[in-house]
XYZ file of C-alpha atoms in Angstrom:
421
model
C 17.210 -217.149 7.371
C 14.181 -215.649 9.499
C 14.208 -212.249 10.944
C 13.750 -213.817 14.131
C 16.252 -214.801 16.561
C 15.648 -218.510 17.560
C 16.067 -220.512 20.715
C 18.562 -222.893 19.522
C 18.368 -224.998 22.347
C 14.963 -225.740 22.082
C 15.217 -225.799 18.200
C 18.134 -228.015 18.396
C 16.659 -230.942 20.948
C 13.657 -230.938 18.680
C 15.744 -231.110 15.600
C 17.644 -234.039 16.441
C 14.467 -235.609 17.789
C 13.363 -235.580 14.368
C 10.534 -233.000 14.609
C 8.957 -232.390 11.337
C 8.518 -228.662 11.675
C 12.528 -228.193 12.592
C 13.363 -230.762 9.571
C 11.783 -228.321 7.439
C 13.940 -225.217 8.874
C 16.897 -227.220 9.565
C 19.061 -224.397 7.602
C 17.618 -221.621 9.924
C 18.566 -223.366 12.977
C 22.365 -224.352 11.636
C 22.527 -220.538 10.390
C 21.807 -219.159 13.695
C 24.301 -221.520 15.423
C 27.132 -220.501 12.678
C 26.502 -216.734 13.249
C 26.709 -216.811 17.092
C 30.370 -218.434 16.810
C 32.651 -221.203 15.209
C 31.305 -223.571 17.649
C 28.005 -224.223 19.415
C 27.756 -225.891 22.501
C 24.820 -228.104 22.954
C 24.908 -230.152 26.187
C 27.511 -232.840 25.837
C 28.003 -231.880 22.045
C 30.183 -229.321 20.420
C 28.882 -228.249 16.857
C 31.427 -227.114 14.310
C 29.684 -224.807 12.088
C 31.961 -222.685 9.935
C 33.184 -223.969 6.583
C 36.993 -223.629 6.928
C 36.358 -225.276 10.625
C 34.412 -228.112 9.313
C 37.079 -228.733 6.395
C 40.049 -229.076 8.802
C 38.118 -231.172 11.068
C 36.836 -233.808 8.379
C 40.824 -234.406 7.641
C 42.188 -234.571 11.342
C 41.852 -238.003 12.031
C 44.645 -237.437 14.724
C 42.471 -235.433 16.573
C 38.982 -236.665 16.251
C 37.922 -240.527 15.828
C 34.656 -242.106 14.675
C 33.643 -244.442 17.559
C 30.432 -242.270 18.461
C 29.389 -244.295 21.221
C 32.308 -243.709 23.181
C 31.478 -239.883 22.940
C 29.608 -237.721 25.557
C 26.391 -237.338 23.685
C 26.034 -241.175 23.516
C 27.381 -241.923 27.271
C 25.372 -239.284 28.755
C 22.102 -240.705 26.675
C 22.748 -244.200 27.548
C 23.065 -243.248 31.161
C 19.180 -242.087 31.021
C 18.047 -245.459 29.870
C 15.953 -248.277 31.243
C 17.486 -252.025 31.300
C 15.075 -252.627 28.099
C 15.847 -249.429 26.727
C 19.633 -250.164 26.729
C 18.879 -253.327 24.901
C 17.241 -251.656 22.098
C 20.145 -248.859 22.337
C 22.869 -251.181 22.023
C 21.415 -253.548 19.400
C 21.162 -250.391 17.111
C 24.425 -248.704 17.706
C 26.356 -251.983 17.691
C 25.461 -252.110 13.832
C 26.256 -248.575 13.474
C 29.448 -249.268 15.021
C 30.096 -252.011 12.205
C 29.884 -249.205 9.853
C 33.360 -248.336 7.912
C 32.660 -244.771 9.064
C 32.540 -245.403 12.522
C 36.335 -247.044 12.422
C 39.609 -245.673 12.822
C 43.190 -246.420 11.858
C 43.883 -249.819 10.571
C 40.352 -251.297 10.945
C 38.971 -248.546 8.873
C 41.204 -248.997 6.017
C 40.396 -252.920 5.975
C 36.803 -252.352 6.176
C 36.797 -249.375 3.752
C 39.168 -251.470 1.031
C 36.719 -254.421 1.249
C 33.500 -252.170 0.835
C 35.261 -250.152 -1.922
C 34.806 -253.349 -4.001
C 31.380 -252.423 -4.700
C 32.263 -248.953 -5.920
C 35.226 -249.197 -8.186
C 35.370 -246.897 -11.063
C 34.604 -249.608 -13.502
C 31.678 -250.638 -11.701
C 30.354 -247.605 -11.626
C 30.845 -246.686 -15.258
C 29.001 -250.303 -15.990
C 26.159 -249.010 -13.998
C 25.756 -246.039 -16.359
C 23.730 -247.855 -19.055
C 21.444 -249.781 -16.695
C 20.896 -246.130 -15.045
C 20.104 -244.399 -18.272
C 17.607 -247.688 -19.034
C 15.858 -247.594 -15.596
C 15.380 -243.644 -15.811
C 13.794 -243.754 -19.135
C 11.496 -246.727 -17.994
C 10.488 -245.028 -14.898
C 9.986 -241.633 -16.455
C 7.693 -243.446 -19.228
C 5.402 -244.645 -16.298
C 5.465 -240.748 -15.037
C 4.507 -239.812 -18.450
C 1.839 -242.173 -19.018
C 0.301 -241.392 -15.598
C 0.426 -237.746 -16.385
C -1.488 -234.956 -14.727
C -0.230 -234.216 -11.108
C 2.505 -236.919 -9.999
C 4.814 -237.239 -6.926
C 8.251 -236.907 -8.194
C 9.600 -238.290 -4.869
C 8.376 -241.818 -5.747
C 10.753 -241.504 -9.017
C 13.770 -240.012 -6.833
C 13.618 -243.060 -4.279
C 12.819 -245.950 -6.800
C 15.787 -245.160 -9.475
C 18.657 -245.408 -6.647
C 16.575 -248.138 -5.261
C 16.922 -250.084 -8.675
C 20.487 -249.165 -8.970
C 21.736 -250.185 -5.466
C 19.681 -253.411 -5.712
C 21.926 -254.146 -8.785
C 24.869 -253.302 -7.143
C 24.062 -255.251 -3.835
C 22.287 -258.193 -5.260
C 18.808 -257.290 -4.030
C 15.988 -259.195 -6.104
C 13.204 -256.743 -7.523
C 10.666 -258.305 -5.126
C 12.704 -257.723 -2.254
C 13.623 -254.181 -2.812
C 10.577 -252.346 -1.483
C 11.208 -254.104 1.866
C 14.984 -253.307 1.706
C 13.875 -249.757 1.197
C 11.589 -249.503 4.022
C 14.075 -250.973 6.580
C 16.882 -248.455 5.533
C 14.440 -245.974 6.231
C 13.420 -246.930 9.660
C 17.315 -247.124 10.287
C 18.265 -244.329 8.690
C 16.180 -242.176 10.915
C 18.242 -243.240 13.931
C 21.820 -242.323 12.468
C 23.047 -239.740 14.939
C 19.904 -239.840 16.826
C 19.734 -240.718 20.906
C 16.002 -240.696 21.340
C 14.065 -243.906 21.810
C 11.149 -243.702 19.276
C 14.035 -243.475 16.530
C 15.991 -246.429 18.006
C 12.767 -248.418 18.379
C 11.931 -248.081 14.815
C 15.476 -248.695 13.659
C 15.944 -251.845 15.763
C 12.763 -253.360 13.827
C 14.724 -252.066 10.564
C 17.926 -254.145 11.501
C 16.098 -257.144 12.549
C 14.460 -257.313 8.984
C 17.381 -256.600 7.296
C 19.374 -258.854 9.361
C 17.075 -261.593 8.080
C 17.145 -260.786 4.848
C 21.025 -260.654 4.452
C 21.107 -264.156 6.638
C 18.861 -265.500 3.646
C 20.893 -264.083 0.905
C 24.050 -265.662 2.305
C 22.713 -269.236 3.134
C 21.232 -269.129 -0.703
C 24.623 -268.388 -1.778
C 26.123 -270.955 0.119
C 23.467 -273.708 -0.966
C 24.658 -272.810 -4.866
C 28.364 -271.464 -4.519
C 28.675 -271.781 -8.249
C 25.962 -269.827 -9.136
C 26.819 -266.213 -10.330
C 26.683 -263.339 -7.847
C 27.486 -259.681 -7.685
C 30.838 -258.955 -6.081
C 29.340 -257.595 -2.684
C 27.701 -260.917 -2.191
C 30.677 -262.739 -2.987
C 32.541 -260.392 -0.461
C 30.216 -260.949 2.181
C 30.274 -264.655 1.800
C 33.925 -264.662 2.023
C 34.218 -262.414 5.091
C 31.571 -264.488 6.845
C 33.083 -268.141 6.036
C 36.746 -266.880 7.098
C 35.734 -265.335 10.234
C 36.780 -261.712 9.535
C 33.398 -260.242 10.160
C 30.456 -261.650 12.278
C 26.778 -261.264 11.458
C 26.636 -257.463 13.255
C 29.428 -256.428 10.806
C 27.946 -257.984 7.663
C 24.955 -256.178 8.642
C 26.583 -253.119 9.289
C 28.770 -253.057 5.859
C 25.699 -254.095 3.911
C 23.646 -251.206 5.551
C 26.634 -248.518 5.021
C 26.673 -249.517 1.245
C 22.736 -248.938 1.238
C 23.009 -245.602 2.503
C 25.893 -244.725 0.526
C 24.416 -245.701 -2.921
C 20.403 -245.117 -2.028
C 19.339 -242.652 0.754
C 21.446 -239.906 -0.085
C 20.906 -240.118 -3.568
C 16.903 -240.034 -3.216
C 17.493 -236.729 -1.034
C 19.641 -235.309 -3.895
C 17.317 -235.854 -6.659
C 14.351 -235.463 -4.796
C 15.204 -232.352 -2.492
C 17.327 -230.938 -5.458
C 14.450 -230.978 -7.873
C 12.299 -229.463 -5.264
C 14.699 -226.594 -4.917
C 15.112 -226.225 -8.744
C 11.078 -225.983 -9.330
C 11.207 -223.274 -6.245
C 13.567 -221.339 -8.307
C 12.124 -221.395 -11.770
C 14.715 -219.448 -13.474
C 17.252 -221.894 -12.764
C 14.829 -224.728 -13.665
C 14.387 -222.984 -16.901
C 18.238 -222.742 -17.434
C 18.459 -226.349 -17.413
C 15.898 -226.953 -19.444
C 17.637 -224.952 -22.193
C 20.913 -226.180 -21.591
C 20.542 -229.722 -20.161
C 24.370 -230.194 -20.506
C 24.622 -227.807 -17.491
C 23.076 -230.324 -15.124
C 26.993 -232.047 -14.058
C 27.768 -228.268 -12.475
C 24.336 -227.784 -11.379
C 24.553 -231.039 -9.338
C 27.494 -229.629 -7.263
C 25.455 -226.686 -6.390
C 22.334 -228.920 -5.561
C 25.074 -230.750 -3.316
C 25.797 -227.531 -1.734
C 22.245 -226.218 -1.313
C 20.581 -229.407 -0.251
C 23.291 -231.202 1.889
C 21.829 -234.568 1.366
C 23.786 -235.664 4.559
C 23.274 -232.681 7.062
C 26.101 -233.391 9.649
C 28.624 -236.161 10.728
C 29.771 -236.893 14.055
C 33.091 -237.374 15.734
C 34.825 -237.819 18.978
C 37.505 -236.272 20.317
C 40.542 -238.661 20.959
C 42.521 -236.287 23.211
C 42.227 -233.001 24.584
C 42.675 -230.490 21.809
C 41.369 -227.220 20.556
C 38.879 -227.289 17.585
C 37.982 -223.763 15.728
C 39.221 -221.892 18.716
C 37.284 -224.233 21.259
C 38.819 -226.210 23.929
C 37.965 -229.785 23.680
C 38.151 -232.687 26.217
C 39.221 -236.094 25.579
C 35.572 -238.116 24.902
C 33.825 -234.896 23.699
C 31.171 -235.435 21.011
C 31.944 -233.235 17.835
C 29.072 -232.461 15.257
C 30.203 -231.245 11.884
C 27.545 -229.270 10.688
C 27.849 -230.040 6.783
C 24.689 -228.041 6.282
C 25.956 -225.051 8.032
C 29.356 -225.176 6.342
C 27.812 -225.575 2.817
C 25.984 -222.158 3.309
C 28.594 -220.107 4.982
C 28.401 -216.815 3.609
C 32.375 -216.436 4.608
C 32.958 -219.183 1.983
C 29.940 -218.296 -0.747
C 28.250 -214.957 -1.728
C 24.653 -215.402 -1.556
C 25.011 -219.050 0.064
C 21.158 -218.949 0.557
C 20.628 -218.549 -3.085
C 20.546 -221.209 -5.510
C 22.810 -220.525 -8.618
C 23.299 -223.572 -11.167
C 26.258 -221.757 -12.580
C 28.109 -221.134 -9.137
C 31.828 -221.916 -10.263
C 33.119 -223.065 -6.922
C 29.927 -224.937 -5.847
C 32.303 -228.344 -6.139
C 34.151 -227.092 -3.199
C 31.082 -228.019 -0.979
C 31.735 -230.627 1.773
C 28.405 -232.762 1.230
C 30.651 -236.145 0.885
C 33.031 -235.168 3.585
C 36.884 -234.927 3.145
C 39.896 -237.041 4.078
C 40.144 -240.587 4.794
C 36.137 -240.679 5.287
C 35.090 -239.368 1.945
C 31.906 -240.595 0.934
C 32.165 -244.072 -0.840
C 28.801 -243.577 -2.875
C 29.967 -240.007 -4.154
C 30.739 -241.078 -7.940
C 27.400 -243.131 -7.956
C 25.339 -240.486 -6.519
C 26.667 -237.811 -9.189
C 25.913 -240.382 -12.219
C 22.502 -241.318 -11.044
C 21.560 -237.410 -10.319
C 22.974 -236.491 -13.626
C 21.271 -238.938 -15.555
C 17.877 -238.178 -13.645
C 17.673 -234.452 -13.758
C 18.958 -234.579 -17.721
C 16.220 -236.688 -18.485
C 13.593 -234.754 -16.536
C 14.951 -231.282 -17.944
C 14.480 -232.924 -21.456
C 11.396 -234.744 -21.268
C 9.402 -232.173 -18.876
C 10.600 -229.141 -19.100
C 7.244 -227.554 -18.592
C 6.454 -229.393 -15.042
C 5.453 -226.974 -12.185
C 5.321 -227.821 -8.617
C 2.072 -227.829 -6.879
C 1.620 -225.525 -4.043
C 1.435 -227.207 -0.969
C 3.680 -227.348 2.220
C 6.710 -229.408 2.178
C 6.397 -232.423 4.783
C 9.361 -233.844 6.220
C 10.162 -236.877 8.065
C 13.300 -239.244 9.004
C 16.217 -237.847 11.100
C 18.215 -234.711 11.741
C 21.080 -236.327 9.875
C 19.178 -237.913 6.951
C 16.011 -235.741 6.655
C 13.424 -236.830 3.842
C 10.993 -234.774 1.809
C 7.635 -236.926 1.942
C 6.443 -235.890 -1.252
C 6.905 -233.651 -4.415
C 3.891 -233.154 -6.364
C 4.272 -231.542 -9.649
C 1.941 -230.817 -12.572
C 3.949 -232.333 -15.734
C 2.306 -229.566 -18.038
C 3.376 -230.169 -21.870
C 5.818 -232.885 -21.772
C 8.595 -232.836 -24.351
C 9.594 -235.489 -26.949
């Protein structure tokens, strides 16, 4: 936390617009909001910032819903758009509205049940061997390159391979799928037109890919396929889902298993290397990695906030909220609330209660990809600790991109030093 008071309105406007400088200091902005009160009203949106309040709000599905485009933030933003901009806005939000996380009640249960087939305990366990092999292969390439390397390349390629297997994406298509997902991810929770235009391009690319995938499997119905491809094809043929719903489900599973995991591994390693005593402790005791991952989830907050809409007039964290009000649950603020954790801005891999973080949410919308993210991060960081215990970060400013909800570290250049056998 800096010693200078921030102009929160200006800072938050820039942060929500994806300004790289504000993405870099997002935790300072959230901390300033949190210390001014249990909630912070920003135009049409109320941010909930303290741990106990955020936890309670994530569980209260009777009061807070997930149809974000019905909330004041999106309604007011939409009212300012031209006809052309409205078409772009609606095309993008239509796909986001198909996410399981944007549904409530029975429709949420039905879509989540279908999506969960891709993330069963059996399927996640079966991916462990493949994840180990992919990690070894990618780190072999890192070791062969030697010298100074960019660990963010590894941090996004590993989850992309794993989720690609799960979603039935061929190797030659995975880079394109990644590029589309980055464009789209920058617009989740955003209302500014530059982000929405980029997302529209990504959605169109992804929709074309999914249409081709379905056509390919229809042409060879007896060919082996992943559970998810079969699920999408079945849903399409029975009319339970249209093309928007298919794209939305595929996209949410992609984010659940890829974008957030990239952030956990990449930003997590950046924070570990910025706290060399913590990194050396993991190198000395790699079996401590699972517990360290919980602290990294708390400290990094791969998903910085989650949106909700008030379903009725109510009170949240002592603040009157009117029906239709947009509410943001600030995970990044809650995960560093000094009322919950001692020295919350200090990374401590042996923090006993780190698992109480809220990075995967709580209640009915608990993150589908949480088990997969933990598995991949555990394998990735364990192998890095065992093989490259001497690596050090290159001294350069961190550069950020993406959106306020899913911010990305552009590079993590490290000197491998003396690799371990």
